[in-house]
Amino acid sequence: MVTKQKRIRSAHGRPGEKVKIFITRDRIHRRILEIAKQIRQDFPEEPLLLVGVLKGAVFFLSDLARGIPGEVSLDFIAVSSYGKDTKTSGQVRLTKDLDASIEGRTVIVVEDILDTGMTLQYLLRILEQRKPKRLRVAVLLDKPERRIAAVQADYVGFSIPNEFVVGFGLDYAERYRNLQGVGVLSLKAQEKSAKSAE
Ligand code: IMP
Ligand code: MG
């Protein structure tokens, strides 16, 4: 019998790469709906602007947006961190800016994962300067052990241990984003340097 694990490898993996799913698509969907409900409870009357951080946040953002009742708009921003290793260099730059002003708006930054916190620290600093009415953060995953910058998310899907994960938008060298669940990626030692620069 072909196990689920083997099917995932043959569909998405490359030799030397292995993904072990530990958060299923159903769990993710349930949790995102809880967060969506919570966000609307916290801001019962307000139009909300969800700002998705490309590309990792796209699936989280699309489920979250559809789970929040009432007025919701979307915009996107993209950043890139210098350095291609699995360890972030800590230097971040904007590669795509928002389409519209956020002044006076209630903004929720939607990100795939909060790791060292350098990316969100940078983003929050530039978004804060644009004078939103409120600025909040929602992340699908949080790796608290890895934190360098003092950043906290207001809404967290799952707190996870310090492992490199892929799926549900998260990539390794631009691959695995389309996995329906989230899994731990294990690599043979010599292949560890090619991680996506995101
Ligand atoms: P931070 O700036 O270190 O918090 O990193 C945030 C970014 O690094 C995320 O938006 C991801 O693109 C990427 N990242 C961090 N950890 C992982 C992981 O385990 N898998 C895939 N991408 C990750
Ligand atoms: Mg990202």
mmCIF file of C-alpha atoms and ligand atoms in Angstrom:
data_model
loop_
_atom_site.group_PDB
_atom_site.id
_atom_site.type_symbol
_atom_site.label_atom_id
_atom_site.label_comp_id
_atom_site.label_asym_id
_atom_site.label_seq_id
_atom_site.Cartn_x
_atom_site.Cartn_y
_atom_site.Cartn_z
ATOM 1 C CA MET A 1 0.000 0.000 0.000
ATOM 2 C CA VAL A 2 1.234 3.513 -0.834
ATOM 3 C CA THR A 3 1.362 5.610 2.309
ATOM 4 C CA LYS A 4 0.339 9.280 2.426
ATOM 5 C CA GLN A 5 3.984 10.176 3.072
ATOM 6 C CA LYS A 6 5.150 8.411 -0.091
ATOM 7 C CA ARG A 7 2.437 10.057 -2.186
ATOM 8 C CA ILE A 8 3.570 13.485 -0.995
ATOM 9 C CA ARG A 9 7.179 12.717 -1.888
ATOM 10 C CA SER A 10 6.395 11.461 -5.341
ATOM 11 C CA ALA A 11 4.064 14.362 -6.103
ATOM 12 C CA HIS A 12 6.222 17.223 -4.836
ATOM 13 C CA GLY A 13 9.558 16.107 -3.554
ATOM 14 C CA ARG A 14 12.967 15.759 -5.098
ATOM 15 C CA PRO A 15 15.582 13.164 -4.300
ATOM 16 C CA GLY A 16 17.056 13.916 -0.896
ATOM 17 C CA GLU A 17 14.005 15.891 0.252
ATOM 18 C CA LYS A 18 11.295 14.545 2.476
ATOM 19 C CA VAL A 19 8.175 16.225 3.845
ATOM 20 C CA LYS A 20 6.323 14.978 6.881
ATOM 21 C CA ILE A 21 2.914 16.628 7.247
ATOM 22 C CA PHE A 22 2.070 17.449 10.874
ATOM 23 C CA ILE A 23 -0.714 20.019 10.499
ATOM 24 C CA THR A 24 -3.448 18.773 8.222
ATOM 25 C CA ARG A 25 -5.464 20.891 5.849
ATOM 26 C CA ASP A 26 -8.617 20.327 7.936
ATOM 27 C CA ARG A 27 -6.959 21.548 11.129
ATOM 28 C CA ILE A 28 -5.628 24.593 9.318
ATOM 29 C CA HIS A 29 -9.033 25.461 7.912
ATOM 30 C CA ARG A 30 -10.726 25.085 11.268
ATOM 31 C CA ARG A 31 -8.140 27.283 12.960
ATOM 32 C CA ILE A 32 -8.310 29.976 10.282
ATOM 33 C CA LEU A 33 -12.084 30.199 10.713
ATOM 34 C CA GLU A 34 -11.614 30.651 14.481
ATOM 35 C CA ILE A 35 -9.156 33.478 13.865
ATOM 36 C CA ALA A 36 -11.479 35.086 11.320
ATOM 37 C CA LYS A 37 -14.302 35.045 13.848
ATOM 38 C CA GLN A 38 -12.042 36.476 16.539
ATOM 39 C CA ILE A 39 -10.926 39.315 14.276
ATOM 40 C CA ARG A 40 -14.525 40.315 13.542
ATOM 41 C CA GLN A 41 -15.342 40.162 17.262
ATOM 42 C CA ASP A 42 -12.399 42.454 18.005
ATOM 43 C CA PHE A 43 -13.474 44.947 15.324
ATOM 44 C CA PRO A 44 -17.237 44.514 15.098
ATOM 45 C CA GLU A 45 -18.093 47.562 13.042
ATOM 46 C CA GLU A 46 -14.976 48.423 11.122
ATOM 47 C CA PRO A 47 -14.017 47.983 7.510
ATOM 48 C CA LEU A 48 -10.817 45.930 7.547
ATOM 49 C CA LEU A 49 -7.860 45.989 5.216
ATOM 50 C CA LEU A 50 -5.939 42.727 5.055
ATOM 51 C CA VAL A 51 -2.380 43.191 3.813
ATOM 52 C CA GLY A 52 -0.929 39.905 2.594
ATOM 53 C CA VAL A 53 2.822 39.416 2.516
ATOM 54 C CA LEU A 54 3.643 37.741 -0.804
ATOM 55 C CA LYS A 55 3.959 34.987 -1.583
ATOM 56 C CA GLY A 56 3.756 32.761 1.467
ATOM 57 C CA ALA A 57 0.593 34.302 2.917
ATOM 58 C CA VAL A 58 -1.666 33.902 -0.124
ATOM 59 C CA PHE A 59 -3.550 30.778 0.963
ATOM 60 C CA PHE A 60 -3.845 31.896 4.575
ATOM 61 C CA LEU A 61 -5.068 35.302 3.437
ATOM 62 C CA SER A 62 -7.612 33.917 0.998
ATOM 63 C CA ASP A 63 -9.185 31.627 3.613
ATOM 64 C CA LEU A 64 -9.007 34.279 6.336
ATOM 65 C CA ALA A 65 -10.605 36.981 4.184
ATOM 66 C CA ARG A 66 -13.503 34.722 3.249
ATOM 67 C CA GLY A 67 -14.031 33.786 6.904
ATOM 68 C CA ILE A 68 -14.438 37.371 8.123
ATOM 69 C CA PRO A 69 -17.967 38.713 7.743
ATOM 70 C CA GLY A 70 -18.582 42.338 6.783
ATOM 71 C CA GLU A 71 -16.426 44.785 4.899
ATOM 72 C CA VAL A 72 -12.965 43.462 4.034
ATOM 73 C CA SER A 73 -10.493 44.749 1.442
ATOM 74 C CA LEU A 74 -7.217 43.242 0.335
ATOM 75 C CA ASP A 75 -3.822 44.575 -0.610
ATOM 76 C CA PHE A 76 -0.418 42.963 -1.009
ATOM 77 C CA ILE A 77 3.156 43.762 -0.193
ATOM 78 C CA ALA A 78 6.323 41.814 -0.931
ATOM 79 C CA VAL A 79 9.676 41.737 0.797
ATOM 80 C CA SER A 80 12.893 39.958 0.230
ATOM 81 C CA SER A 81 15.593 39.203 2.745
ATOM 82 C CA TYR A 82 19.173 39.291 1.623
ATOM 83 C CA GLY A 83 21.014 36.017 1.957
ATOM 84 C CA LYS A 84 19.813 32.684 0.659
ATOM 85 C CA ASP A 85 20.668 30.454 3.556
ATOM 86 C CA THR A 86 18.143 28.875 5.869
ATOM 87 C CA LYS A 87 19.271 31.487 8.395
ATOM 88 C CA THR A 88 17.958 34.931 7.560
ATOM 89 C CA SER A 89 20.538 37.717 7.236
ATOM 90 C CA GLY A 90 18.242 40.143 8.990
ATOM 91 C CA GLN A 91 18.334 42.668 6.148
ATOM 92 C CA VAL A 92 14.985 43.150 4.501
ATOM 93 C CA ARG A 93 13.904 45.209 1.509
ATOM 94 C CA LEU A 94 10.559 46.006 -0.077
ATOM 95 C CA THR A 95 10.090 44.473 -3.530
ATOM 96 C CA LYS A 96 6.411 45.365 -4.010
ATOM 97 C CA ASP A 97 4.582 48.164 -2.234
ATOM 98 C CA LEU A 98 0.873 48.461 -1.435
ATOM 99 C CA ASP A 99 -1.467 49.791 -4.121
ATOM 100 C CA ALA A 100 -3.291 52.229 -1.846
ATOM 101 C CA SER A 101 -2.857 54.432 1.222
ATOM 102 C CA ILE A 102 -3.509 52.901 4.643
ATOM 103 C CA GLU A 103 -3.901 56.199 6.472
ATOM 104 C CA GLY A 104 -6.783 56.062 8.950
ATOM 105 C CA ARG A 105 -7.584 52.432 8.132
ATOM 106 C CA THR A 106 -7.710 49.338 10.307
ATOM 107 C CA VAL A 107 -4.979 47.157 8.873
ATOM 108 C CA ILE A 108 -4.167 43.534 9.561
ATOM 109 C CA VAL A 109 -0.846 42.321 8.187
ATOM 110 C CA VAL A 110 -1.203 38.691 7.183
ATOM 111 C CA GLU A 111 2.013 36.671 7.108
ATOM 112 C CA ASP A 112 2.768 32.978 6.712
ATOM 113 C CA ILE A 113 5.253 32.563 9.549
ATOM 114 C CA LEU A 114 6.869 34.577 12.300
ATOM 115 C CA ASP A 115 10.411 33.289 12.649
ATOM 116 C CA THR A 116 13.211 35.643 13.732
ATOM 117 C CA GLY A 117 10.749 38.529 13.449
ATOM 118 C CA MET A 118 13.067 40.635 11.268
ATOM 119 C CA THR A 119 10.654 40.749 8.336
ATOM 120 C CA LEU A 120 7.655 41.820 10.373
ATOM 121 C CA GLN A 121 9.675 44.299 12.395
ATOM 122 C CA TYR A 122 10.702 45.991 9.155
ATOM 123 C CA LEU A 123 7.191 45.904 7.690
ATOM 124 C CA LEU A 124 5.513 47.190 10.820
ATOM 125 C CA ARG A 125 7.965 50.069 11.008
ATOM 126 C CA ILE A 126 7.217 51.274 7.490
ATOM 127 C CA LEU A 127 3.466 50.692 7.762
ATOM 128 C CA GLU A 128 3.272 52.512 11.101
ATOM 129 C CA GLN A 129 4.802 55.608 9.462
ATOM 130 C CA ARG A 130 1.799 55.712 7.116
ATOM 131 C CA LYS A 131 -0.556 56.416 10.021
ATOM 132 C CA PRO A 132 -3.094 53.597 9.987
ATOM 133 C CA LYS A 133 -5.879 53.840 12.554
ATOM 134 C CA ARG A 134 -4.829 50.447 13.909
ATOM 135 C CA LEU A 135 -2.183 47.963 12.868
ATOM 136 C CA ARG A 136 -2.439 44.290 13.790
ATOM 137 C CA VAL A 137 -0.628 41.115 12.774
ATOM 138 C CA ALA A 138 -1.982 37.674 11.926
ATOM 139 C CA VAL A 139 0.388 34.782 11.263
ATOM 140 C CA LEU A 140 -0.454 31.213 10.382
ATOM 141 C CA LEU A 141 2.630 29.859 12.145
ATOM 142 C CA ASP A 142 4.867 31.109 14.939
ATOM 143 C CA LYS A 143 8.312 29.772 15.857
ATOM 144 C CA PRO A 144 8.838 31.581 19.178
ATOM 145 C CA GLU A 145 12.207 29.892 19.854
ATOM 146 C CA ARG A 146 13.784 31.631 16.874
ATOM 147 C CA ARG A 147 12.806 35.189 17.751
ATOM 148 C CA ILE A 148 15.477 37.883 17.472
ATOM 149 C CA ALA A 149 13.339 41.002 16.966
ATOM 150 C CA ALA A 150 10.788 41.904 19.641
ATOM 151 C CA VAL A 151 7.710 41.284 17.489
ATOM 152 C CA GLN A 152 4.500 39.603 18.547
ATOM 153 C CA ALA A 153 1.532 38.578 16.463
ATOM 154 C CA ASP A 154 -1.977 39.449 17.621
ATOM 155 C CA TYR A 155 -3.392 36.326 15.973
ATOM 156 C CA VAL A 156 -1.452 33.055 15.704
ATOM 157 C CA GLY A 157 -2.679 29.922 13.959
ATOM 158 C CA PHE A 158 -0.194 27.459 15.400
ATOM 159 C CA SER A 159 2.938 27.756 17.525
ATOM 160 C CA ILE A 160 5.477 25.291 16.191
ATOM 161 C CA PRO A 161 8.930 24.042 17.214
ATOM 162 C CA ASN A 162 12.115 25.180 15.542
ATOM 163 C CA GLU A 163 11.888 23.129 12.342
ATOM 164 C CA PHE A 164 11.923 24.212 8.719
ATOM 165 C CA VAL A 165 8.379 23.791 7.415
ATOM 166 C CA VAL A 166 6.722 23.906 4.004
ATOM 167 C CA GLY A 167 3.213 23.796 2.585
ATOM 168 C CA PHE A 168 0.055 25.911 2.690
ATOM 169 C CA GLY A 169 2.025 28.740 1.072
ATOM 170 C CA LEU A 170 5.418 28.162 2.674
ATOM 171 C CA ASP A 171 8.196 27.233 0.307
ATOM 172 C CA TYR A 172 11.612 25.725 0.001
ATOM 173 C CA ALA A 173 13.318 27.206 -3.088
ATOM 174 C CA GLU A 174 9.824 28.214 -4.343
ATOM 175 C CA ARG A 175 8.538 24.654 -4.143
ATOM 176 C CA TYR A 176 5.998 22.948 -1.852
ATOM 177 C CA ARG A 177 3.746 26.025 -1.509
ATOM 178 C CA ASN A 178 0.881 23.981 -2.972
ATOM 179 C CA LEU A 179 0.917 21.272 -0.297
ATOM 180 C CA GLN A 180 -2.442 21.330 1.419
ATOM 181 C CA GLY A 181 -1.074 20.794 4.910
ATOM 182 C CA VAL A 182 2.070 22.012 6.677
ATOM 183 C CA GLY A 183 4.994 19.629 7.016
ATOM 184 C CA VAL A 184 8.566 19.456 8.218
ATOM 185 C CA LEU A 185 11.081 19.366 5.405
ATOM 186 C CA SER A 186 14.150 17.257 5.900
ATOM 187 C CA LEU A 187 17.109 17.507 3.548
ATOM 188 C CA LYS A 188 20.328 15.692 3.006
ATOM 189 C CA ALA A 189 23.076 17.901 4.440
ATOM 190 C CA GLN A 190 24.623 18.978 1.098
ATOM 191 C CA GLU A 191 21.306 20.353 -0.201
ATOM 192 C CA LYS A 192 20.612 22.749 2.623
ATOM 193 C CA SER A 193 21.962 25.918 1.001
ATOM 194 C CA ALA A 194 19.383 26.497 -1.727
ATOM 195 C CA LYS A 195 16.480 27.779 0.354
ATOM 196 C CA SER A 196 14.261 30.483 -1.149
ATOM 197 C CA ALA A 197 15.521 34.001 -0.492
ATOM 198 C CA GLU A 198 12.114 34.963 0.878
HETATM 199 P P1 IMP B 1 11.684 36.171 9.784
HETATM 200 O O1 IMP B 1 12.007 37.499 9.179
HETATM 201 O O2 IMP B 1 12.906 35.433 10.239
HETATM 202 O O3 IMP B 1 10.616 36.218 10.833
HETATM 203 O O4 IMP B 1 11.207 35.249 8.620
HETATM 204 C C1 IMP B 1 10.034 35.375 8.021
HETATM 205 C C2 IMP B 1 10.097 34.795 6.630
HETATM 206 O O5 IMP B 1 11.089 33.763 6.485
HETATM 207 C C3 IMP B 1 8.783 34.149 6.363
HETATM 208 O O6 IMP B 1 7.905 35.060 5.778
HETATM 209 C C4 IMP B 1 9.151 33.029 5.436
HETATM 210 O O7 IMP B 1 9.141 33.496 4.096
HETATM 211 C C5 IMP B 1 10.544 32.657 5.797
HETATM 212 N N1 IMP B 1 10.567 31.470 6.694
HETATM 213 C C6 IMP B 1 10.899 31.443 8.002
HETATM 214 N N2 IMP B 1 10.806 30.207 8.510
HETATM 215 C C7 IMP B 1 10.395 29.426 7.482
HETATM 216 C C8 IMP B 1 10.106 28.020 7.370
HETATM 217 O O8 IMP B 1 10.186 27.218 8.321
HETATM 218 N N3 IMP B 1 9.711 27.596 6.135
HETATM 219 C C9 IMP B 1 9.581 28.414 5.061
HETATM 220 N N4 IMP B 1 9.840 29.728 5.125
HETATM 221 C C10 IMP B 1 10.251 30.226 6.324
HETATM 222 MG MG MG B 2 7.202 34.965 3.698
#
